[in-house]
PDB file of C-alpha atoms in Angstrom:
ATOM      1  CA  GLU A   1       0.000   0.000   0.000  1.00  0.00           C
ATOM      2  CA  VAL A   2       1.201   3.485  -0.867  1.00  0.00           C
ATOM      3  CA  VAL A   3       1.279   5.640   2.265  1.00  0.00           C
ATOM      4  CA  LEU A   4       0.994   9.406   1.831  1.00  0.00           C
ATOM      5  CA  THR A   5       2.363  11.629   4.578  1.00  0.00           C
ATOM      6  CA  GLN A   6       1.327  15.273   4.532  1.00  0.00           C
ATOM      7  CA  SER A   7       3.154  18.068   6.297  1.00  0.00           C
ATOM      8  CA  PRO A   8       2.661  20.175   8.193  1.00  0.00           C
ATOM      9  CA  ALA A   9      -0.475  18.935   9.948  1.00  0.00           C
ATOM     10  CA  THR A  10      -1.535  22.542  10.500  1.00  0.00           C
ATOM     11  CA  LEU A  11      -0.304  25.662   8.746  1.00  0.00           C
ATOM     12  CA  SER A  12      -1.102  29.105  10.131  1.00  0.00           C
ATOM     13  CA  LEU A  13      -0.794  31.955   7.675  1.00  0.00           C
ATOM     14  CA  SER A  14      -2.331  35.335   6.912  1.00  0.00           C
ATOM     15  CA  PRO A  15      -4.247  36.359   3.788  1.00  0.00           C
ATOM     16  CA  GLY A  16      -1.856  37.465   1.081  1.00  0.00           C
ATOM     17  CA  GLU A  17       0.882  35.060   2.139  1.00  0.00           C
ATOM     18  CA  THR A  18       1.995  31.960   0.237  1.00  0.00           C
ATOM     19  CA  ALA A  19       1.183  28.455   1.495  1.00  0.00           C
ATOM     20  CA  THR A  20       3.417  25.496   0.718  1.00  0.00           C
ATOM     21  CA  LEU A  21       1.936  22.077   1.500  1.00  0.00           C
ATOM     22  CA  SER A  22       3.940  18.880   1.188  1.00  0.00           C
ATOM     23  CA  CYS A  23       2.956  15.277   0.496  1.00  0.00           C
ATOM     24  CA  ARG A  24       5.534  12.489   0.554  1.00  0.00           C
ATOM     25  CA  THR A  25       4.902   8.897  -0.476  1.00  0.00           C
ATOM     26  CA  ASN A  26       6.636   5.705   0.603  1.00  0.00           C
ATOM     27  CA  GLN A  27       7.208   4.681  -2.999  1.00  0.00           C
ATOM     28  CA  SER A  28       7.539   6.437  -6.315  1.00  0.00           C
ATOM     29  CA  ILE A  29       4.304   7.544  -7.948  1.00  0.00           C
ATOM     30  CA  PRO A  30       4.584   7.703 -11.743  1.00  0.00           C
ATOM     31  CA  MET A  31       1.644   9.828 -12.662  1.00  0.00           C
ATOM     32  CA  TYR A  32      -1.721   9.744 -10.941  1.00  0.00           C
ATOM     33  CA  PHE A  33      -1.495  12.237  -8.108  1.00  0.00           C
ATOM     34  CA  ALA A  34      -4.114  14.770  -7.019  1.00  0.00           C
ATOM     35  CA  TRP A  35      -4.845  17.492  -4.479  1.00  0.00           C
ATOM     36  CA  TYR A  36      -8.254  18.317  -2.982  1.00  0.00           C
ATOM     37  CA  GLN A  37      -9.663  21.107  -0.845  1.00  0.00           C
ATOM     38  CA  GLN A  38     -12.352  20.436   1.732  1.00  0.00           C
ATOM     39  CA  LYS A  39     -14.308  23.008   3.699  1.00  0.00           C
ATOM     40  CA  PRO A  40     -16.424  22.136   6.749  1.00  0.00           C
ATOM     41  CA  GLY A  41     -19.642  20.366   5.849  1.00  0.00           C
ATOM     42  CA  GLN A  42     -18.711  20.128   2.175  1.00  0.00           C
ATOM     43  CA  ALA A  43     -17.459  17.422  -0.142  1.00  0.00           C
ATOM     44  CA  PRO A  44     -13.849  17.615  -1.275  1.00  0.00           C
ATOM     45  CA  ARG A  45     -13.113  19.643  -4.403  1.00  0.00           C
ATOM     46  CA  LEU A  46     -10.525  18.619  -6.951  1.00  0.00           C
ATOM     47  CA  LEU A  47      -7.795  21.240  -7.296  1.00  0.00           C
ATOM     48  CA  ILE A  48      -4.915  19.508  -9.102  1.00  0.00           C
ATOM     49  CA  TYR A  49      -4.714  16.258 -11.075  1.00  0.00           C
ATOM     50  CA  SER A  50      -1.768  14.425 -12.596  1.00  0.00           C
ATOM     51  CA  ALA A  51       0.453  16.271 -10.102  1.00  0.00           C
ATOM     52  CA  SER A  52       0.473  19.647 -11.838  1.00  0.00           C
ATOM     53  CA  ASN A  53      -2.729  20.217 -13.845  1.00  0.00           C
ATOM     54  CA  ARG A  54      -5.323  22.579 -12.459  1.00  0.00           C
ATOM     55  CA  ALA A  55      -8.884  21.282 -12.531  1.00  0.00           C
ATOM     56  CA  THR A  56     -11.600  23.228 -14.295  1.00  0.00           C
ATOM     57  CA  GLY A  57     -12.389  26.511 -12.607  1.00  0.00           C
ATOM     58  CA  ILE A  58      -9.466  26.446 -10.181  1.00  0.00           C
ATOM     59  CA  PRO A  59      -7.723  29.836  -9.915  1.00  0.00           C
ATOM     60  CA  PRO A  60      -4.098  30.108 -11.056  1.00  0.00           C
ATOM     61  CA  ARG A  61      -2.905  30.905  -7.525  1.00  0.00           C
ATOM     62  CA  PHE A  62      -3.140  27.129  -6.938  1.00  0.00           C
ATOM     63  CA  SER A  63      -0.242  25.176  -8.408  1.00  0.00           C
ATOM     64  CA  GLY A  64       1.009  21.626  -8.033  1.00  0.00           C
ATOM     65  CA  SER A  65       4.496  20.320  -8.565  1.00  0.00           C
ATOM     66  CA  GLY A  66       6.681  17.351  -7.836  1.00  0.00           C
ATOM     67  CA  SER A  67       7.351  13.856  -9.028  1.00  0.00           C
ATOM     68  CA  GLY A  68       8.489  10.502  -7.737  1.00  0.00           C
ATOM     69  CA  ALA A  69       7.778  10.508  -4.029  1.00  0.00           C
ATOM     70  CA  ASP A  70       7.694  14.225  -3.236  1.00  0.00           C
ATOM     71  CA  PHE A  71       4.827  16.532  -4.178  1.00  0.00           C
ATOM     72  CA  THR A  72       3.922  20.114  -3.325  1.00  0.00           C
ATOM     73  CA  LEU A  73       0.796  22.238  -3.459  1.00  0.00           C
ATOM     74  CA  THR A  74       1.501  25.961  -3.511  1.00  0.00           C
ATOM     75  CA  ILE A  75      -1.185  28.560  -2.914  1.00  0.00           C
ATOM     76  CA  SER A  76      -0.006  32.079  -3.724  1.00  0.00           C
ATOM     77  CA  SER A  77      -1.540  35.231  -2.277  1.00  0.00           C
ATOM     78  CA  LEU A  78      -3.936  33.453   0.054  1.00  0.00           C
ATOM     79  CA  GLU A  79      -7.557  34.539  -0.118  1.00  0.00           C
ATOM     80  CA  PRO A  80      -9.928  34.207   2.876  1.00  0.00           C
ATOM     81  CA  GLU A  81     -11.792  31.382   1.122  1.00  0.00           C
ATOM     82  CA  ASP A  82      -8.597  29.299   0.822  1.00  0.00           C
ATOM     83  CA  PHE A  83      -8.517  28.421   4.517  1.00  0.00           C
ATOM     84  CA  ALA A  84      -9.600  24.795   4.586  1.00  0.00           C
ATOM     85  CA  VAL A  85      -8.249  21.257   4.814  1.00  0.00           C
ATOM     86  CA  TYR A  86      -6.171  19.930   1.913  1.00  0.00           C
ATOM     87  CA  TYR A  87      -5.700  16.282   0.993  1.00  0.00           C
ATOM     88  CA  CYS A  88      -3.333  14.592  -1.417  1.00  0.00           C
ATOM     89  CA  GLN A  89      -4.290  11.357  -3.183  1.00  0.00           C
ATOM     90  CA  GLN A  90      -2.536   8.799  -5.333  1.00  0.00           C
ATOM     91  CA  GLY A  91      -4.013   6.530  -7.973  1.00  0.00           C
ATOM     92  CA  SER A  92      -0.872   5.090  -9.483  1.00  0.00           C
ATOM     93  CA  THR A  93      -0.685   1.929  -7.395  1.00  0.00           C
ATOM     94  CA  TRP A  94      -3.963   0.262  -6.496  1.00  0.00           C
ATOM     95  CA  PRO A  95      -5.749  -1.171  -4.793  1.00  0.00           C
ATOM     96  CA  PRO A  96      -6.063   0.722  -2.658  1.00  0.00           C
ATOM     97  CA  ILE A  97      -6.363   4.304  -3.807  1.00  0.00           C
ATOM     98  CA  THR A  98      -4.927   6.217  -0.847  1.00  0.00           C
ATOM     99  CA  PHE A  99      -5.202   9.696   0.622  1.00  0.00           C
ATOM    100  CA  GLY A 100      -2.943  11.680   2.899  1.00  0.00           C
ATOM    101  CA  GLN A 101      -4.150  12.517   6.392  1.00  0.00           C
ATOM    102  CA  GLY A 102      -4.718  16.165   5.486  1.00  0.00           C
ATOM    103  CA  THR A 103      -3.188  19.577   6.181  1.00  0.00           C
ATOM    104  CA  ARG A 104      -5.336  22.169   7.901  1.00  0.00           C
ATOM    105  CA  LEU A 105      -4.658  25.686   6.606  1.00  0.00           C
ATOM    106  CA  GLU A 106      -5.837  28.160   9.208  1.00  0.00           C
ATOM    107  CA  ILE A 107      -5.877  31.924   9.490  1.00  0.00           C
ATOM    108  CA  LYS A 108      -3.120  33.311  11.651  1.00  0.00           C
TER     109      LYS A 108
ATOM    110  CA  GLN B   1     -23.921  20.396 -15.678  1.00  0.00           C
ATOM    111  CA  VAL B   2     -22.572  17.323 -13.944  1.00  0.00           C
ATOM    112  CA  GLN B   3     -24.315  16.474 -10.685  1.00  0.00           C
ATOM    113  CA  MET B   4     -24.093  13.570  -8.272  1.00  0.00           C
ATOM    114  CA  VAL B   5     -27.029  13.519  -5.856  1.00  0.00           C
ATOM    115  CA  GLN B   6     -26.989  11.072  -2.975  1.00  0.00           C
ATOM    116  CA  SER B   7     -29.726   9.603  -0.852  1.00  0.00           C
ATOM    117  CA  GLY B   8     -30.481  10.955   2.597  1.00  0.00           C
ATOM    118  CA  ALA B   9     -29.019  10.335   6.008  1.00  0.00           C
ATOM    119  CA  GLU B  10     -29.480   6.941   7.657  1.00  0.00           C
ATOM    120  CA  VAL B  11     -29.496   5.711  11.234  1.00  0.00           C
ATOM    121  CA  LYS B  12     -28.801   2.021  11.681  1.00  0.00           C
ATOM    122  CA  LYS B  13     -28.334  -0.408  14.537  1.00  0.00           C
ATOM    123  CA  PRO B  14     -25.174  -2.477  14.884  1.00  0.00           C
ATOM    124  CA  GLY B  15     -25.322  -5.554  12.707  1.00  0.00           C
ATOM    125  CA  ALA B  16     -27.665  -3.965  10.183  1.00  0.00           C
ATOM    126  CA  SER B  17     -26.969  -3.049   6.559  1.00  0.00           C
ATOM    127  CA  VAL B  18     -27.212   0.256   4.743  1.00  0.00           C
ATOM    128  CA  LYS B  19     -27.619   1.025   1.058  1.00  0.00           C
ATOM    129  CA  VAL B  20     -26.656   4.472  -0.238  1.00  0.00           C
ATOM    130  CA  SER B  21     -27.642   5.704  -3.695  1.00  0.00           C
ATOM    131  CA  CYS B  22     -25.950   8.159  -6.012  1.00  0.00           C
ATOM    132  CA  LYS B  23     -27.867   9.552  -8.970  1.00  0.00           C
ATOM    133  CA  ALA B  24     -25.749  11.037 -11.749  1.00  0.00           C
ATOM    134  CA  SER B  25     -26.795  13.580 -14.343  1.00  0.00           C
ATOM    135  CA  GLY B  26     -25.258  15.849 -16.946  1.00  0.00           C
ATOM    136  CA  TYR B  27     -22.890  13.323 -18.522  1.00  0.00           C
ATOM    137  CA  THR B  28     -22.760   9.852 -20.081  1.00  0.00           C
ATOM    138  CA  PHE B  29     -23.209   7.671 -16.999  1.00  0.00           C
ATOM    139  CA  SER B  30     -21.605   4.552 -18.417  1.00  0.00           C
ATOM    140  CA  ALA B  31     -18.397   6.314 -19.462  1.00  0.00           C
ATOM    141  CA  TYR B  32     -16.983   7.229 -16.046  1.00  0.00           C
ATOM    142  CA  TYR B  33     -16.025   5.091 -13.080  1.00  0.00           C
ATOM    143  CA  ILE B  34     -17.770   5.913  -9.807  1.00  0.00           C
ATOM    144  CA  TYR B  35     -15.846   5.729  -6.544  1.00  0.00           C
ATOM    145  CA  TRP B  36     -17.115   5.462  -2.999  1.00  0.00           C
ATOM    146  CA  VAL B  37     -15.117   7.279  -0.325  1.00  0.00           C
ATOM    147  CA  ARG B  38     -15.984   7.623   3.339  1.00  0.00           C
ATOM    148  CA  GLN B  39     -15.009  10.052   6.063  1.00  0.00           C
ATOM    149  CA  ALA B  40     -15.452   9.284   9.735  1.00  0.00           C
ATOM    150  CA  PRO B  41     -16.203  12.279  12.003  1.00  0.00           C
ATOM    151  CA  GLY B  42     -13.163  14.549  12.213  1.00  0.00           C
ATOM    152  CA  GLN B  43     -11.074  12.120  10.173  1.00  0.00           C
ATOM    153  CA  GLY B  44      -9.596  11.876   6.692  1.00  0.00           C
ATOM    154  CA  LEU B  45     -10.791  10.276   3.472  1.00  0.00           C
ATOM    155  CA  GLU B  46     -10.893   6.504   2.953  1.00  0.00           C
ATOM    156  CA  TRP B  47     -11.362   4.821  -0.425  1.00  0.00           C
ATOM    157  CA  MET B  48     -13.884   1.990  -0.335  1.00  0.00           C
ATOM    158  CA  GLY B  49     -13.854   0.936  -3.968  1.00  0.00           C
ATOM    159  CA  TRP B  50     -15.146   1.702  -7.417  1.00  0.00           C
ATOM    160  CA  ILE B  51     -17.509   0.471 -10.056  1.00  0.00           C
ATOM    161  CA  ASN B  52     -17.283   0.624 -13.829  1.00  0.00           C
ATOM    162  CA  PRO B  53     -20.869   1.561 -14.746  1.00  0.00           C
ATOM    163  CA  ASN B  54     -20.396   0.244 -18.269  1.00  0.00           C
ATOM    164  CA  SER B  55     -19.532  -3.327 -17.311  1.00  0.00           C
ATOM    165  CA  GLY B  56     -20.558  -3.462 -13.660  1.00  0.00           C
ATOM    166  CA  ASP B  57     -17.019  -4.558 -12.744  1.00  0.00           C
ATOM    167  CA  THR B  58     -15.932  -3.539  -9.267  1.00  0.00           C
ATOM    168  CA  ASP B  59     -12.783  -3.271  -7.195  1.00  0.00           C
ATOM    169  CA  TYR B  60     -12.999  -3.055  -3.417  1.00  0.00           C
ATOM    170  CA  ALA B  61     -10.551  -2.003  -0.753  1.00  0.00           C
ATOM    171  CA  GLN B  62      -9.318  -4.945   1.278  1.00  0.00           C
ATOM    172  CA  ASN B  63     -10.751  -3.390   4.449  1.00  0.00           C
ATOM    173  CA  PHE B  64     -14.272  -3.764   3.077  1.00  0.00           C
ATOM    174  CA  LYS B  65     -14.130  -6.978   1.065  1.00  0.00           C
ATOM    175  CA  GLY B  66     -16.915  -9.292   2.088  1.00  0.00           C
ATOM    176  CA  ARG B  67     -18.974  -6.429   3.532  1.00  0.00           C
ATOM    177  CA  VAL B  68     -19.426  -4.028   0.644  1.00  0.00           C
ATOM    178  CA  THR B  69     -21.278  -4.413  -2.632  1.00  0.00           C
ATOM    179  CA  MET B  70     -21.325  -1.746  -5.335  1.00  0.00           C
ATOM    180  CA  THR B  71     -23.903  -1.929  -8.084  1.00  0.00           C
ATOM    181  CA  ARG B  72     -25.385   0.297 -10.728  1.00  0.00           C
ATOM    182  CA  ASP B  73     -28.629   0.732 -12.629  1.00  0.00           C
ATOM    183  CA  THR B  74     -27.820   2.289 -15.971  1.00  0.00           C
ATOM    184  CA  SER B  75     -31.488   2.831 -16.824  1.00  0.00           C
ATOM    185  CA  ILE B  76     -31.767   5.426 -14.050  1.00  0.00           C
ATOM    186  CA  LYS B  77     -28.088   6.501 -13.993  1.00  0.00           C
ATOM    187  CA  THR B  78     -27.726   5.524 -10.372  1.00  0.00           C
ATOM    188  CA  ALA B  79     -24.959   3.802  -8.441  1.00  0.00           C
ATOM    189  CA  HIS B  80     -25.513   2.041  -5.124  1.00  0.00           C
ATOM    190  CA  MET B  81     -23.220   1.079  -2.276  1.00  0.00           C
ATOM    191  CA  GLU B  82     -24.384  -1.460   0.305  1.00  0.00           C
ATOM    192  CA  LEU B  83     -22.415  -2.068   3.494  1.00  0.00           C
ATOM    193  CA  THR B  84     -23.358  -4.934   5.801  1.00  0.00           C
ATOM    194  CA  SER B  85     -22.609  -5.966   9.391  1.00  0.00           C
ATOM    195  CA  LEU B  86     -22.398  -2.362  10.515  1.00  0.00           C
ATOM    196  CA  THR B  87     -20.547  -1.354  13.673  1.00  0.00           C
ATOM    197  CA  SER B  88     -20.072   2.012  15.330  1.00  0.00           C
ATOM    198  CA  ASP B  89     -16.781   2.297  13.425  1.00  0.00           C
ATOM    199  CA  ASP B  90     -18.839   2.604  10.224  1.00  0.00           C
ATOM    200  CA  THR B  91     -20.375   5.886  11.384  1.00  0.00           C
ATOM    201  CA  ALA B  92     -19.218   8.276   8.680  1.00  0.00           C
ATOM    202  CA  VAL B  93     -20.176  10.456   5.741  1.00  0.00           C
ATOM    203  CA  TYR B  94     -20.191   8.354   2.600  1.00  0.00           C
ATOM    204  CA  TYR B  95     -19.428  10.059  -0.707  1.00  0.00           C
ATOM    205  CA  CYS B  96     -19.787   8.950  -4.295  1.00  0.00           C
ATOM    206  CA  ALA B  97     -17.533  10.651  -6.810  1.00  0.00           C
ATOM    207  CA  ARG B  98     -16.879  10.498 -10.526  1.00  0.00           C
ATOM    208  CA  GLU B  99     -13.438   9.615 -11.806  1.00  0.00           C
ATOM    209  CA  LYS B 100     -11.904  12.184 -14.102  1.00  0.00           C
ATOM    210  CA  ARG B 101     -11.102  11.142 -17.661  1.00  0.00           C
ATOM    211  CA  THR B 102      -9.515  12.890 -20.591  1.00  0.00           C
ATOM    212  CA  GLY B 103     -10.215  11.382 -23.963  1.00  0.00           C
ATOM    213  CA  GLY B 104     -10.208   7.681 -23.263  1.00  0.00           C
ATOM    214  CA  LEU B 105      -7.660   7.920 -20.435  1.00  0.00           C
ATOM    215  CA  ARG B 106      -8.562   7.354 -16.813  1.00  0.00           C
ATOM    216  CA  LEU B 107      -6.915   9.927 -14.543  1.00  0.00           C
ATOM    217  CA  LEU B 108      -7.715   8.264 -11.185  1.00  0.00           C
ATOM    218  CA  SER B 109      -8.701  11.538  -9.574  1.00  0.00           C
ATOM    219  CA  LEU B 110     -12.211  12.619  -8.630  1.00  0.00           C
ATOM    220  CA  ASP B 111     -13.697  15.622 -10.361  1.00  0.00           C
ATOM    221  CA  PHE B 112     -17.333  15.600  -9.221  1.00  0.00           C
ATOM    222  CA  TRP B 113     -18.576  14.546  -5.807  1.00  0.00           C
ATOM    223  CA  GLY B 114     -21.949  13.888  -4.291  1.00  0.00           C
ATOM    224  CA  GLN B 115     -23.033  15.916  -1.291  1.00  0.00           C
ATOM    225  CA  GLY B 116     -22.361  13.041   1.086  1.00  0.00           C
ATOM    226  CA  THR B 117     -24.659  10.760   3.071  1.00  0.00           C
ATOM    227  CA  LEU B 118     -24.264  10.567   6.832  1.00  0.00           C
ATOM    228  CA  VAL B 119     -24.642   7.038   8.142  1.00  0.00           C
ATOM    229  CA  THR B 120     -24.911   6.786  11.909  1.00  0.00           C
ATOM    230  CA  VAL B 121     -24.600   3.387  13.563  1.00  0.00           C
ATOM    231  CA  SER B 122     -25.922   3.393  17.094  1.00  0.00           C
ATOM    232  CA  SER B 123     -27.800   1.075  19.381  1.00  0.00           C
TER     233      SER B 123
END
């Protein structure tokens, strides 16, 4: 099973700052890697697929990078609506599809 | 527009079964895999399995094999997930979600989600 470890668990930043979220895997992931945003009481929303492609309607301040076993989600110029929980997910080695444990982005 | 609309909240006793429905609209139902993902209160996301609506083929997470059954009814564009032998550990929000594709390529990420169905298991 591919284990995804997200860091930090909680990130405290102010609007306008840049958030850098990390997701490391215990084995190399060739291709199928995604990031999601989840707000309280809502379903997750796809932000990034295939490691670096923004999903439809996602603003350009969200960017994904990385390869192998080390992936990053960067959110530039944080907006108030960006404070949420973020999950990474891999689909390259299955079953199972696996998710990270989440990073909570909170307002400082 | 693509929508995934799930059935309503359920309260079940330990040992019972629950069946959650997910009605899809706005796209060709048979062309996209549907996943089921659950989230226990205050916890992260857990993949339960998927179904290919075209063939009915399924793949289940090991944690749920023997307890979960995923089916679909293409005539009404609806997927179902049944979970048996419920315990309090099964209390969670259950989501269906559509797998993203581009052209004929599966991308194994989830681009449209249902609103979630809360299943509470309590005696």
